[in-house]
CSV table of N, CA and C in Angstrom, one decimal:
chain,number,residue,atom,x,y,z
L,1041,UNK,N,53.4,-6.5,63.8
L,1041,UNK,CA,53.3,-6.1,62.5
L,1041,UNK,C,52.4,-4.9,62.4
L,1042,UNK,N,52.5,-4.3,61.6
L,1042,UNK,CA,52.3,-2.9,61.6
L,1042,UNK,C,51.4,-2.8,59.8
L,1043,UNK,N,50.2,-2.3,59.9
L,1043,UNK,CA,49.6,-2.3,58.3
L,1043,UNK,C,49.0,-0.5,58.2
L,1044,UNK,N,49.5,0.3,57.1
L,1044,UNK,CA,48.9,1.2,56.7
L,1044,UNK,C,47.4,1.9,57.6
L,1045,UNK,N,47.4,2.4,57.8
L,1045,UNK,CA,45.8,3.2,58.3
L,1045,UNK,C,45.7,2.2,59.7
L,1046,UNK,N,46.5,1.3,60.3
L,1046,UNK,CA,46.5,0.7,61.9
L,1046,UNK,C,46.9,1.9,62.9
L,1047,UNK,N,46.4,0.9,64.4
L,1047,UNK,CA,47.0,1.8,65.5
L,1047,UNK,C,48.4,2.0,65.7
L,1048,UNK,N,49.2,1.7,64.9
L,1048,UNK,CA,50.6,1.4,65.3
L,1048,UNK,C,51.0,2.8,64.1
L,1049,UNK,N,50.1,3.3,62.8
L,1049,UNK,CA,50.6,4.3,61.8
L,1049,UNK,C,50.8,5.3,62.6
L,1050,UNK,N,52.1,6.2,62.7
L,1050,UNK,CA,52.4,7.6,63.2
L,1050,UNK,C,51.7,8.4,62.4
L,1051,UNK,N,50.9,8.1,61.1
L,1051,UNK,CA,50.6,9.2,60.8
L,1051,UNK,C,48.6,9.3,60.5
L,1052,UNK,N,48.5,8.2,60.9
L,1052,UNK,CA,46.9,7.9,61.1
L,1052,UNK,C,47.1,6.6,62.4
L,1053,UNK,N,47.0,7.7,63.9
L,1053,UNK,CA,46.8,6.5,64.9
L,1053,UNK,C,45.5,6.0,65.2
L,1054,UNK,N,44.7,6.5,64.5
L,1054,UNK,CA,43.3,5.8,64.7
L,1054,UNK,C,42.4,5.4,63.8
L,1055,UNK,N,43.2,5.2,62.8
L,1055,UNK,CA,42.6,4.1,61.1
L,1055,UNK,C,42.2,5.8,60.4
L,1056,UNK,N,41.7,5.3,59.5
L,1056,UNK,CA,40.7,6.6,59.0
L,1056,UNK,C,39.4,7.1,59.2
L,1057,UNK,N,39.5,8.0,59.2
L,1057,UNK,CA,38.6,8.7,60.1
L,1057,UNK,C,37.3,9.5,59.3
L,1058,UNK,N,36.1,9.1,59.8
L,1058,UNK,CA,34.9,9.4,58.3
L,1058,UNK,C,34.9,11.1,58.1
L,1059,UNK,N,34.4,11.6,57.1
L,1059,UNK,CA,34.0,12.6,56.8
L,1059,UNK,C,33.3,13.3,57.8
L,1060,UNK,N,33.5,14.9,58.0
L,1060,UNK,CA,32.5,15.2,59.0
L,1060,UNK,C,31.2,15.5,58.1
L,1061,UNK,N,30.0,15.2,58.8
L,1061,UNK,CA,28.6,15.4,58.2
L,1061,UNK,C,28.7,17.0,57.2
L,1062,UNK,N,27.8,16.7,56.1
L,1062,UNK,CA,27.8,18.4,55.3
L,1062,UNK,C,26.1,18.6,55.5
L,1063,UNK,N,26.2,20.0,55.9
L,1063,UNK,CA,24.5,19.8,56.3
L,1063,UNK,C,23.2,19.8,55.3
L,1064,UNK,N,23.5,19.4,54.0
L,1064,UNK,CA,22.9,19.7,52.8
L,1064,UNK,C,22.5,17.9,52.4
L,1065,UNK,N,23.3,17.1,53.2
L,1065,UNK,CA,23.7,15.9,52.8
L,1065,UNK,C,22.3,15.1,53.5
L,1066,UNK,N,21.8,16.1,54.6
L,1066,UNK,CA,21.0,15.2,55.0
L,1066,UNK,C,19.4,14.9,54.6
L,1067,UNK,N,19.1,15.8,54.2
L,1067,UNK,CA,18.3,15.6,53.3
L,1067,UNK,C,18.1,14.2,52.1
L,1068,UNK,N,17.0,13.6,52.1
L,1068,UNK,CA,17.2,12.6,51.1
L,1068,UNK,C,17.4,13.4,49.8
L,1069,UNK,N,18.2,12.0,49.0
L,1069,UNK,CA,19.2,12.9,47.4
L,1069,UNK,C,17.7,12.6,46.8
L,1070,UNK,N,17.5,13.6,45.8
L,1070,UNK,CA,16.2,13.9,44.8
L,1070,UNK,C,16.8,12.8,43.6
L,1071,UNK,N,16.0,12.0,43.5
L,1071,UNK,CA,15.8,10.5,42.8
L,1071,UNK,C,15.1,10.5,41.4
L,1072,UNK,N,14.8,11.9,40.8
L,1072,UNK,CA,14.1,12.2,39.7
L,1072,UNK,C,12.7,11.3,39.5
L,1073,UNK,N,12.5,11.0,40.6
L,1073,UNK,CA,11.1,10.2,39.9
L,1073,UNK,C,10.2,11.1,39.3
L,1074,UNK,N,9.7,12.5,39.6
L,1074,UNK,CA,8.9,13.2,38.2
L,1074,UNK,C,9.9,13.8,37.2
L,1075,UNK,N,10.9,13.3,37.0
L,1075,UNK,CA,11.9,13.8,35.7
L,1075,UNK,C,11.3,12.0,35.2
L,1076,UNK,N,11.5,11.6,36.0
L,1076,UNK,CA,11.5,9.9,35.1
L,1076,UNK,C,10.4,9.5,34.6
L,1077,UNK,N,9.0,9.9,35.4
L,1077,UNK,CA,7.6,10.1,34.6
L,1077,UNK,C,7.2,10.8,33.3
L,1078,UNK,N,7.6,11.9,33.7
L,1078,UNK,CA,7.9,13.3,32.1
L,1078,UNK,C,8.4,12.7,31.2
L,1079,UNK,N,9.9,12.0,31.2
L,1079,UNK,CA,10.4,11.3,30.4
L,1079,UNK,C,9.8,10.3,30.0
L,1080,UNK,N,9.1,9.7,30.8
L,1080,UNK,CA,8.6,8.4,30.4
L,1080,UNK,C,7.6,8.5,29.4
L,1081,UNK,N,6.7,9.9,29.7
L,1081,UNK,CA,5.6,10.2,29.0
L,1081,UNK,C,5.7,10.7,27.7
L,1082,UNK,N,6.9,11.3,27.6
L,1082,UNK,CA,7.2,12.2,26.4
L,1082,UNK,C,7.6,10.9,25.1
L,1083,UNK,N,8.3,10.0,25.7
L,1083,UNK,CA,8.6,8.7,25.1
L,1083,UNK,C,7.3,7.6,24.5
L,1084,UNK,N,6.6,7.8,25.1
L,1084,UNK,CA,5.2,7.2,25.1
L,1084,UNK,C,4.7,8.1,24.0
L,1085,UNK,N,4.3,9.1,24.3
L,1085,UNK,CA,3.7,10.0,23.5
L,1085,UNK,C,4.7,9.9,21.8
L,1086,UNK,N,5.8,10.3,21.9
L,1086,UNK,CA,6.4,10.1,20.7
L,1086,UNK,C,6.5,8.5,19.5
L,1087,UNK,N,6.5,7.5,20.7
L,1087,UNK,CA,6.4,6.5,19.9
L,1087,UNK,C,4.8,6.1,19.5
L,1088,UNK,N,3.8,6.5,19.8
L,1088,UNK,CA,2.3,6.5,19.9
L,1088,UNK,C,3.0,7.4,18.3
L,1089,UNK,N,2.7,8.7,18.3
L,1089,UNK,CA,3.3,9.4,17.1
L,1089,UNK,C,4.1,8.7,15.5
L,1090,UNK,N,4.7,7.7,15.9
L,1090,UNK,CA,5.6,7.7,15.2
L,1090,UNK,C,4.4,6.6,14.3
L,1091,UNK,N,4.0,5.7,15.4
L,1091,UNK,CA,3.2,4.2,15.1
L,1091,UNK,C,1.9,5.1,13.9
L,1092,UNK,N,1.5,6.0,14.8
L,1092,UNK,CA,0.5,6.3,13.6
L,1092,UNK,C,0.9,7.3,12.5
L,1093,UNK,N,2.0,7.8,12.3
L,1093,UNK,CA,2.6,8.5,10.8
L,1093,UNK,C,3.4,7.2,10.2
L,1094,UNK,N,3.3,5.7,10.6
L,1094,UNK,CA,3.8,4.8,9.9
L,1094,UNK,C,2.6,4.2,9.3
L,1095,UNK,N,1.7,4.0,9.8
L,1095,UNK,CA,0.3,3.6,9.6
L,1095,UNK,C,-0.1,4.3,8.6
L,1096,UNK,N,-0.4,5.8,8.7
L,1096,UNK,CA,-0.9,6.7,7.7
L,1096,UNK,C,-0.4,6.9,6.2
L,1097,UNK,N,1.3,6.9,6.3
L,1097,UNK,CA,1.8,6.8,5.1
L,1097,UNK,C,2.0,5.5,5.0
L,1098,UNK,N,1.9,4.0,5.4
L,1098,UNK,CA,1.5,3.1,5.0
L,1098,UNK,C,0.0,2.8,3.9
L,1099,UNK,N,-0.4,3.0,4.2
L,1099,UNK,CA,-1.8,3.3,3.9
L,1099,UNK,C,-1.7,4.2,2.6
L,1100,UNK,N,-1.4,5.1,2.2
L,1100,UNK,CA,-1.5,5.8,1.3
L,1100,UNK,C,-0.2,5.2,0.4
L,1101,UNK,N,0.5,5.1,0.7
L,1101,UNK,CA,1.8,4.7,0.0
L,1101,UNK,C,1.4,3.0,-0.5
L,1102,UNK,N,0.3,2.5,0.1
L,1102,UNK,CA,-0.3,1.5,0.1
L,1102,UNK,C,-1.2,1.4,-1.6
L,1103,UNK,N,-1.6,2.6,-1.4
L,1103,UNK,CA,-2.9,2.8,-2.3
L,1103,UNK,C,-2.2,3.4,-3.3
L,1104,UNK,N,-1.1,4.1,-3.9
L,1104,UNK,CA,0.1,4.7,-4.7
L,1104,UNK,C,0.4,3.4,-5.3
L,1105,UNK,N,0.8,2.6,-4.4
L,1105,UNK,CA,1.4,1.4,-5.1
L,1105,UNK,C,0.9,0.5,-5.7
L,1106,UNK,N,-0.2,-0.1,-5.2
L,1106,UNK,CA,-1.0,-1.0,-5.6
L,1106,UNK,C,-2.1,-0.9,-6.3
L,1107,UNK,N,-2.4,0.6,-7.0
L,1107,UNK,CA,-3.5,0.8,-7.5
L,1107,UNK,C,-3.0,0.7,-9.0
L,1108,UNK,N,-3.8,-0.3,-9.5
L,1108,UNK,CA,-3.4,-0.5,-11.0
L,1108,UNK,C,-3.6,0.6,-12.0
L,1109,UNK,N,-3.0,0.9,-12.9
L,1109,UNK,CA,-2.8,1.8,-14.4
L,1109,UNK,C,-3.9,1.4,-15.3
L,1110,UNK,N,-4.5,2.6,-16.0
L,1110,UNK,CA,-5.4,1.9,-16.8
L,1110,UNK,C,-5.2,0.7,-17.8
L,1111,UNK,N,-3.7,0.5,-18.6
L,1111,UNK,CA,-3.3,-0.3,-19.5
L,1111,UNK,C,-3.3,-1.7,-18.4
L,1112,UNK,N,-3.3,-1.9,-17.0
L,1112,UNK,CA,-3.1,-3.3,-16.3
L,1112,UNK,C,-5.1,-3.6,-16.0
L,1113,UNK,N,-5.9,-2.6,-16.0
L,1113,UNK,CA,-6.9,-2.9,-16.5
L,1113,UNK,C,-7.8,-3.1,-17.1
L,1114,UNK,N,-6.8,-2.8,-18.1
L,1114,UNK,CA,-7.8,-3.2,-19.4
L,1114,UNK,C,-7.1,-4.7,-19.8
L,1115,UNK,N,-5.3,-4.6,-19.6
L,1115,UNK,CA,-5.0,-5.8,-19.9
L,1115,UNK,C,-5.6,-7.0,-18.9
L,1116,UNK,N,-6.1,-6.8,-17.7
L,1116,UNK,CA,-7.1,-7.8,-16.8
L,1116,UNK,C,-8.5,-8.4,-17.2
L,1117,UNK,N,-9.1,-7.0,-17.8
L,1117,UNK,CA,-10.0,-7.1,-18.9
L,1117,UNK,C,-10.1,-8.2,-19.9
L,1118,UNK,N,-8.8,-7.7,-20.8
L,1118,UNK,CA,-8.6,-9.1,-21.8
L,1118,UNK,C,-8.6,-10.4,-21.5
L,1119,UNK,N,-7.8,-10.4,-20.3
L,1119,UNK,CA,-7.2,-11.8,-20.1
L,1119,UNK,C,-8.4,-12.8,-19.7
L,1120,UNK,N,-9.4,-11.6,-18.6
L,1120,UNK,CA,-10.8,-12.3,-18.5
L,1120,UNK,C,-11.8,-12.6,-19.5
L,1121,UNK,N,-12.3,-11.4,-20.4
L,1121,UNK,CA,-12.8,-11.5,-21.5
L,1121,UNK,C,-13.0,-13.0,-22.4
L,1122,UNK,N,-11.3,-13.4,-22.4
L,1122,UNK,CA,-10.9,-14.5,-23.4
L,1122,UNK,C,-10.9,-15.6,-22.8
L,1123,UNK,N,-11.1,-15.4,-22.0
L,1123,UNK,CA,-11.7,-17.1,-21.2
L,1123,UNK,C,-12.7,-17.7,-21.8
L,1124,UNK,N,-12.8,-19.3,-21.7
L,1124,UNK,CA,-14.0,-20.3,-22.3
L,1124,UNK,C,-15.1,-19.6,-21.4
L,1125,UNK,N,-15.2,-19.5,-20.3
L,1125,UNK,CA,-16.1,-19.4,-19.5
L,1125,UNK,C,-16.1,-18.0,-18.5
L,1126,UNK,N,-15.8,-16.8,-19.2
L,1126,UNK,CA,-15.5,-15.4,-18.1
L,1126,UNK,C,-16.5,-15.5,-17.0
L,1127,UNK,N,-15.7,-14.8,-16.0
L,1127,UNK,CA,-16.6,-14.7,-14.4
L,1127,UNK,C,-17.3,-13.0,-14.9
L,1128,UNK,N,-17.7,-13.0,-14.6
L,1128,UNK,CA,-19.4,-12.1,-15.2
L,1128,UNK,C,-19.2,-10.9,-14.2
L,1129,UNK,N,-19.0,-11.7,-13.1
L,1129,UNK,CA,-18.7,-10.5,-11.6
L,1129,UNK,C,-17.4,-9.8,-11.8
L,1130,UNK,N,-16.3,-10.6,-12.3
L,1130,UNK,CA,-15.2,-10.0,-12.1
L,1130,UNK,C,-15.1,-8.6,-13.4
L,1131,UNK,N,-15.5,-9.2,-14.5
L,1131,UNK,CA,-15.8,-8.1,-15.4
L,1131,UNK,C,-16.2,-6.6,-15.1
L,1132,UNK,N,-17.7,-6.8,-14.7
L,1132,UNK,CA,-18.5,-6.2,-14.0
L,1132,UNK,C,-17.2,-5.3,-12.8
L,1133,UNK,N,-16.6,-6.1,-12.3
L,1133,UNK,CA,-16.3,-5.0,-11.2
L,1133,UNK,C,-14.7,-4.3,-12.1
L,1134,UNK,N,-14.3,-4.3,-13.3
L,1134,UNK,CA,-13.6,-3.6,-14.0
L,1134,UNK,C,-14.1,-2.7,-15.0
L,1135,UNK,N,-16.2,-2.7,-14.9
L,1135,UNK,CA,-16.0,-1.4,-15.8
L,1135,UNK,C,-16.9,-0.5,-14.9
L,1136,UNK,N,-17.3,0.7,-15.2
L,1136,UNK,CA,-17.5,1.9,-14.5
L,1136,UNK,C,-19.1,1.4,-14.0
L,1137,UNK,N,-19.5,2.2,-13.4
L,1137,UNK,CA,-21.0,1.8,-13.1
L,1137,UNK,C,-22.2,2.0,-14.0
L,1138,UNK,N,-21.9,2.6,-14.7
L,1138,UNK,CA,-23.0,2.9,-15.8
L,1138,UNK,C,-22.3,1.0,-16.6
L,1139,UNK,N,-21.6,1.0,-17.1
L,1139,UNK,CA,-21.3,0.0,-18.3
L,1139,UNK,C,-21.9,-1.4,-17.0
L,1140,UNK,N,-21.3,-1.4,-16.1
L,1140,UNK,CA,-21.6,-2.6,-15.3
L,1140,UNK,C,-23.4,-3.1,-14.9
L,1141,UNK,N,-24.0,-1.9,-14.8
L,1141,UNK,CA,-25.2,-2.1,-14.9
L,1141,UNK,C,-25.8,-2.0,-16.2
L,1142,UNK,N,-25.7,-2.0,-17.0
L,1142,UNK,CA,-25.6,-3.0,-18.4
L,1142,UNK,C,-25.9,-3.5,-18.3
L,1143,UNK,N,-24.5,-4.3,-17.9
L,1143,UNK,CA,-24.2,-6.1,-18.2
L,1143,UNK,C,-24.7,-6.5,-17.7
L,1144,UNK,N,-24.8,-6.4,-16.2
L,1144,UNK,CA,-25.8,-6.8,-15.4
L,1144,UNK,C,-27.5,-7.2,-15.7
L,1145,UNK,N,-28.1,-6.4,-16.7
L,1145,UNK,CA,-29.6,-6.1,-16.9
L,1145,UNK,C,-29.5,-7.2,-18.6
L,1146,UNK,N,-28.2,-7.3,-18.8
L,1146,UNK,CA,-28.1,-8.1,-20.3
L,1146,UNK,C,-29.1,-9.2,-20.0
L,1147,UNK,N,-30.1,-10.2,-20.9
L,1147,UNK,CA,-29.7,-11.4,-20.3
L,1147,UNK,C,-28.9,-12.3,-21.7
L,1148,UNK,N,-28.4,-13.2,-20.8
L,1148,UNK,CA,-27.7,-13.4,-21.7
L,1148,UNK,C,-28.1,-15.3,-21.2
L,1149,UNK,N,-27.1,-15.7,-22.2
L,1149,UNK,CA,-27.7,-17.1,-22.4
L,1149,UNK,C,-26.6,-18.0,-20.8
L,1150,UNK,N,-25.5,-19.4,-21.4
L,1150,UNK,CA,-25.4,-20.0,-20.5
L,1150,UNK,C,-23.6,-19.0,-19.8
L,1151,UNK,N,-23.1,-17.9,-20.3
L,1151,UNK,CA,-22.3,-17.7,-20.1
L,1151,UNK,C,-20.8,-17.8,-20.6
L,1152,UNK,N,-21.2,-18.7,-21.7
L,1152,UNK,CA,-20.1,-18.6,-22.1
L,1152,UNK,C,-19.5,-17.4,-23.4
L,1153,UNK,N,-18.3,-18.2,-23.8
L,1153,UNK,CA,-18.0,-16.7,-24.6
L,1153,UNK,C,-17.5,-17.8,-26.1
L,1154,UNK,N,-17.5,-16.8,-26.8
L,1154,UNK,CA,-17.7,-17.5,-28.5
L,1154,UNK,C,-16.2,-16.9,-28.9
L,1155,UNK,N,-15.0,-17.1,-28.1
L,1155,UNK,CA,-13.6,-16.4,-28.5
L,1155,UNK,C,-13.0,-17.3,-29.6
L,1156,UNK,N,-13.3,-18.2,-30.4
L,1156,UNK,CA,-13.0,-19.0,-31.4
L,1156,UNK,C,-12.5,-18.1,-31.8
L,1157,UNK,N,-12.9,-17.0,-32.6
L,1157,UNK,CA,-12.5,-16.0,-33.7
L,1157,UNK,C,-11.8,-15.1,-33.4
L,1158,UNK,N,-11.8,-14.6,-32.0
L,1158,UNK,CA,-11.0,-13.9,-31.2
L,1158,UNK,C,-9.1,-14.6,-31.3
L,1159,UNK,N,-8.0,-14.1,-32.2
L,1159,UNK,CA,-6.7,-14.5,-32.2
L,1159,UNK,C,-6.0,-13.8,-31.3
L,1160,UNK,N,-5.8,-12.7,-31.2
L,1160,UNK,CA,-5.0,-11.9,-30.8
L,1160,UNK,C,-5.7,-10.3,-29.6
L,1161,UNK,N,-5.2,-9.6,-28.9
L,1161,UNK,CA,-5.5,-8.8,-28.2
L,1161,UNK,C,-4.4,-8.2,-27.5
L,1162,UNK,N,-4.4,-7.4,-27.6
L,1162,UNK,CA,-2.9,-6.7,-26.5
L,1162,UNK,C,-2.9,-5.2,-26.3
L,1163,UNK,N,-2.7,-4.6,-25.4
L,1163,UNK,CA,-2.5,-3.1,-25.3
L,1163,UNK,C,-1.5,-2.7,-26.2
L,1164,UNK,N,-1.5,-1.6,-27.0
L,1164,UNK,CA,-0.9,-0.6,-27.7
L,1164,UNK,C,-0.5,0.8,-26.8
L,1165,UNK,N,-1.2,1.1,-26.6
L,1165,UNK,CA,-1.1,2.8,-25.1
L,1165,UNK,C,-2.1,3.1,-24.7
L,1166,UNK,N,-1.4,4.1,-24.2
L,1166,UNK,CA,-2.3,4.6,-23.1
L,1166,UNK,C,-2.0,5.9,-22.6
L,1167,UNK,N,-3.1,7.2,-22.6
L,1167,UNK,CA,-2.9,8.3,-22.3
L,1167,UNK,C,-3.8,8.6,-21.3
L,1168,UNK,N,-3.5,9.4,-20.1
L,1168,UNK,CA,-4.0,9.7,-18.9
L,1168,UNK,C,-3.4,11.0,-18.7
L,1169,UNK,N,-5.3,11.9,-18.4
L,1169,UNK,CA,-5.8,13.0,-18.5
L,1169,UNK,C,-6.9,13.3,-17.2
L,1170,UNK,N,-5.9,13.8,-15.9
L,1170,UNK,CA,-6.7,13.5,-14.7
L,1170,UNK,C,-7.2,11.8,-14.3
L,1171,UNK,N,-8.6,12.3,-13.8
L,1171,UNK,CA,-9.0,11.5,-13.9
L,1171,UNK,C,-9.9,10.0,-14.5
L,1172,UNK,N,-9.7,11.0,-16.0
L,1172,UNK,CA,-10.2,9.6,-17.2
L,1172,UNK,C,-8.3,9.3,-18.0
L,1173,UNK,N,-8.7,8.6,-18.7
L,1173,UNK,CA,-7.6,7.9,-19.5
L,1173,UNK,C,-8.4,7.3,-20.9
L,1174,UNK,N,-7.4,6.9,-21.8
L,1174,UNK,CA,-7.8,6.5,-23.3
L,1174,UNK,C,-6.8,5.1,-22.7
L,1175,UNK,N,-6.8,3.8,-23.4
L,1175,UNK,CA,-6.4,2.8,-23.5
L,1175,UNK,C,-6.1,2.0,-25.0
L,1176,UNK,N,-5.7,2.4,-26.1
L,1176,UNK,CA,-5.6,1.7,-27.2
L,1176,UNK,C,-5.5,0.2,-26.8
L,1177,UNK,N,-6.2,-0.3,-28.1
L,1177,UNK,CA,-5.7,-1.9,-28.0
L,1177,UNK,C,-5.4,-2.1,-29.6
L,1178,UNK,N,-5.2,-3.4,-29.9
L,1178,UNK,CA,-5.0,-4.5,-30.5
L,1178,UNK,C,-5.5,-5.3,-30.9
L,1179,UNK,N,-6.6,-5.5,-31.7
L,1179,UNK,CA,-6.9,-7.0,-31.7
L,1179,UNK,C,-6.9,-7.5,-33.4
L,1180,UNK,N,-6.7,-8.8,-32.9
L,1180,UNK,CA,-7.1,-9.6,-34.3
L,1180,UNK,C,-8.3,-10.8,-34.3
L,1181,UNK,N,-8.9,-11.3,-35.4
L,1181,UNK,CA,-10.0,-12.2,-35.5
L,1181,UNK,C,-9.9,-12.5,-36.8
L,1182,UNK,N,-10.6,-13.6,-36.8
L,1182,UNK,CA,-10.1,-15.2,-38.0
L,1182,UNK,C,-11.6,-14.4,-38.6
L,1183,UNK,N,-11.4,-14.3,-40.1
L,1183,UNK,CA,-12.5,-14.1,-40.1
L,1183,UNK,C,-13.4,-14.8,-41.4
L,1184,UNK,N,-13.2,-15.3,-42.7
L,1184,UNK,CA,-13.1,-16.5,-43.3
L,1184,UNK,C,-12.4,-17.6,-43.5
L,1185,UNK,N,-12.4,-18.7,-43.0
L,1185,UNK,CA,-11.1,-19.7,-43.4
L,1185,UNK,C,-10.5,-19.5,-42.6
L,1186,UNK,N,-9.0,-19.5,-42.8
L,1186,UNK,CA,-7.8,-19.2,-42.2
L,1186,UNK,C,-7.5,-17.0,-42.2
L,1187,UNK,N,-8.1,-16.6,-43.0
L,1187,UNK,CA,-8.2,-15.3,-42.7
L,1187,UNK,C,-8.2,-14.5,-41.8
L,1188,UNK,N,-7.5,-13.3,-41.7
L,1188,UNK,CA,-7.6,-12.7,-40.5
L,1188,UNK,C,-8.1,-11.3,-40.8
L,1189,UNK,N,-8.0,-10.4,-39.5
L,1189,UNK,CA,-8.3,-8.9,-40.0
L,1189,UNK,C,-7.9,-8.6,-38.4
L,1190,UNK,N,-7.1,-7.5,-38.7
L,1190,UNK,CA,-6.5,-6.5,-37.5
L,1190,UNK,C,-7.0,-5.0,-37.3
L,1191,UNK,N,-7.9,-5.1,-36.3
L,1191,UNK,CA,-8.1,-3.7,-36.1
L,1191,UNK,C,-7.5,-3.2,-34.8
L,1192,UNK,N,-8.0,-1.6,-34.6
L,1192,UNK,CA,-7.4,-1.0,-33.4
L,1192,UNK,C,-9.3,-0.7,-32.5
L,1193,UNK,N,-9.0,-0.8,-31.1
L,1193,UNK,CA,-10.4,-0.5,-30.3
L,1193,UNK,C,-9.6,0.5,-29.1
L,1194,UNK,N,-10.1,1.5,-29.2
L,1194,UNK,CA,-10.0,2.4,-28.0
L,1194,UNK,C,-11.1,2.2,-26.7
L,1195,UNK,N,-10.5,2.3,-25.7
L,1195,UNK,CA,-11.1,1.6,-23.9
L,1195,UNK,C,-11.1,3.2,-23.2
L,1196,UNK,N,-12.4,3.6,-23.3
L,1196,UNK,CA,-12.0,5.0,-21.9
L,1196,UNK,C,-12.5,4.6,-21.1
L,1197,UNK,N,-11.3,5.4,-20.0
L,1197,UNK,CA,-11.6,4.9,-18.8
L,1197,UNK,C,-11.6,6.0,-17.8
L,1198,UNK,N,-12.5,6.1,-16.6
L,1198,UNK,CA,-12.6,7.0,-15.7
L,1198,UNK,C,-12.5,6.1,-14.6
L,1199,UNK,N,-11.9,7.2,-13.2
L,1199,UNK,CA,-11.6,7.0,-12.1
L,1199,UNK,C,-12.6,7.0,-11.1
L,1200,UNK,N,-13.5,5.7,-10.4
L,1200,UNK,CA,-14.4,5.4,-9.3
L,1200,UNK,C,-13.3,5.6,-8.0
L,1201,UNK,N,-13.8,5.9,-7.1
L,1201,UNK,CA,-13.2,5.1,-6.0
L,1201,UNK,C,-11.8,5.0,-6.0
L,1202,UNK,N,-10.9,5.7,-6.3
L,1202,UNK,CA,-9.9,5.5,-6.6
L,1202,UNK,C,-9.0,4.4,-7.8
L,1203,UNK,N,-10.1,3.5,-8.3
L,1203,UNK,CA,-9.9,2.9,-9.1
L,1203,UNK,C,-10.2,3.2,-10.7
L,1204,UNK,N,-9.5,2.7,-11.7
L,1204,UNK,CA,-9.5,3.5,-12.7
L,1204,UNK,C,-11.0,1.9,-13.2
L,1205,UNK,N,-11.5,2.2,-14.3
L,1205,UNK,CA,-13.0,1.8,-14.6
L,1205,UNK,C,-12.6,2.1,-16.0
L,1206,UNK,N,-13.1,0.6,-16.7
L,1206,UNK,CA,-13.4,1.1,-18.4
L,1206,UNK,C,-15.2,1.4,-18.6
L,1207,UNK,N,-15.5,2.3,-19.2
L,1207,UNK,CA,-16.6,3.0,-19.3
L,1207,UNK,C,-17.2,2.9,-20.5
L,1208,UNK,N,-16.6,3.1,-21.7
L,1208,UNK,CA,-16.8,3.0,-23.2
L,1208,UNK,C,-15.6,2.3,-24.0
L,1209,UNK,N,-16.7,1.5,-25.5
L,1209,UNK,CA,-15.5,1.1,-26.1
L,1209,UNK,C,-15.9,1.5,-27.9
L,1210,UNK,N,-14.6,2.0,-28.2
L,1210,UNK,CA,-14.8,3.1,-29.7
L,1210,UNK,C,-13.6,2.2,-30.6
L,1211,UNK,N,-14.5,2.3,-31.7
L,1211,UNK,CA,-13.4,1.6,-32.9
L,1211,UNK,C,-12.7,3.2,-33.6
């Protein structure tokens, strides 16, 4: 029996036969290992890059978003304000420094608040001028009997710290 590339093929009688040597071949093949370092580095270096421009505009896009409008602190304001019993701190750290060391120096009796007469409160607007702002409000109060009376109170407010601060309050 006779098979393709055997001693018995008339046209390959001694199987196949290797390549002859090329003399460039002998040298070991260049294996890119400082291409694959460079690359490696450049990869490193770029994702290092990437991690801290996500970080940075995290961070600011952070502070954009989450930094309240004067009308959300004044309406924070109110909401504490009208409590049986307001936290004195938390107030304090929604008005400016001058108003907060005030309150601070007030004394005042057991803390609580006399909102009986207090009915109504709500933002109306709000205009923002750099870094201060005006805040209209709303309010109403019981004021003989079943009687009421509605007036308007304007809230300025200036910018600490990035945060907006009520400073003065004008009828």
């Amino acid at each position: 029996m006779t098979y393709p590339g055997g001693p018995t093929d008339p046209q390959q009688p001694y199987g196949q036969q290797p390549y002859p040597p090329v003399p460039w071949s002998t040298e070991p093949p260049n294996t890119g290992s400082t291409q694959k370092g460079l690359k490696g580095a450049l990869i490193a270096i770029g994702a290092l890059l990437a991690v801290i421009v996500l970080v940075v505009g995290g961070y600011f896009a952070f502070q954009k978003v989450f930094t309240d409008s004067p009308s959300e602190v004044v309406s924070a304001y109110i909401d504490e304000a009208r409590k049986d019993h307001p936290d004195r701190l938390k107030i304090a750290g929604m008005l400016c420094q001058t108003e907060a060391d005030k309150l601070r120096n007030q004394v005042a009796g057991d803390g609580d608040a006399d909102n009986d007469s207090l009915v109504d409160w709500h933002v109306t607007g709000e205009k923002i001028t750099g870094d201060t702002a005006t805040v209209t409000t709303e309010y109403t109060v019981k004021t003989i009997g079943t009687q009421t009376k509605t007036s308007n109170l304007s809230l300025a407010l200036v910018k600490e710290h990035q945060e907006w601060k009520i400073c003065s309050f004008a009828d």
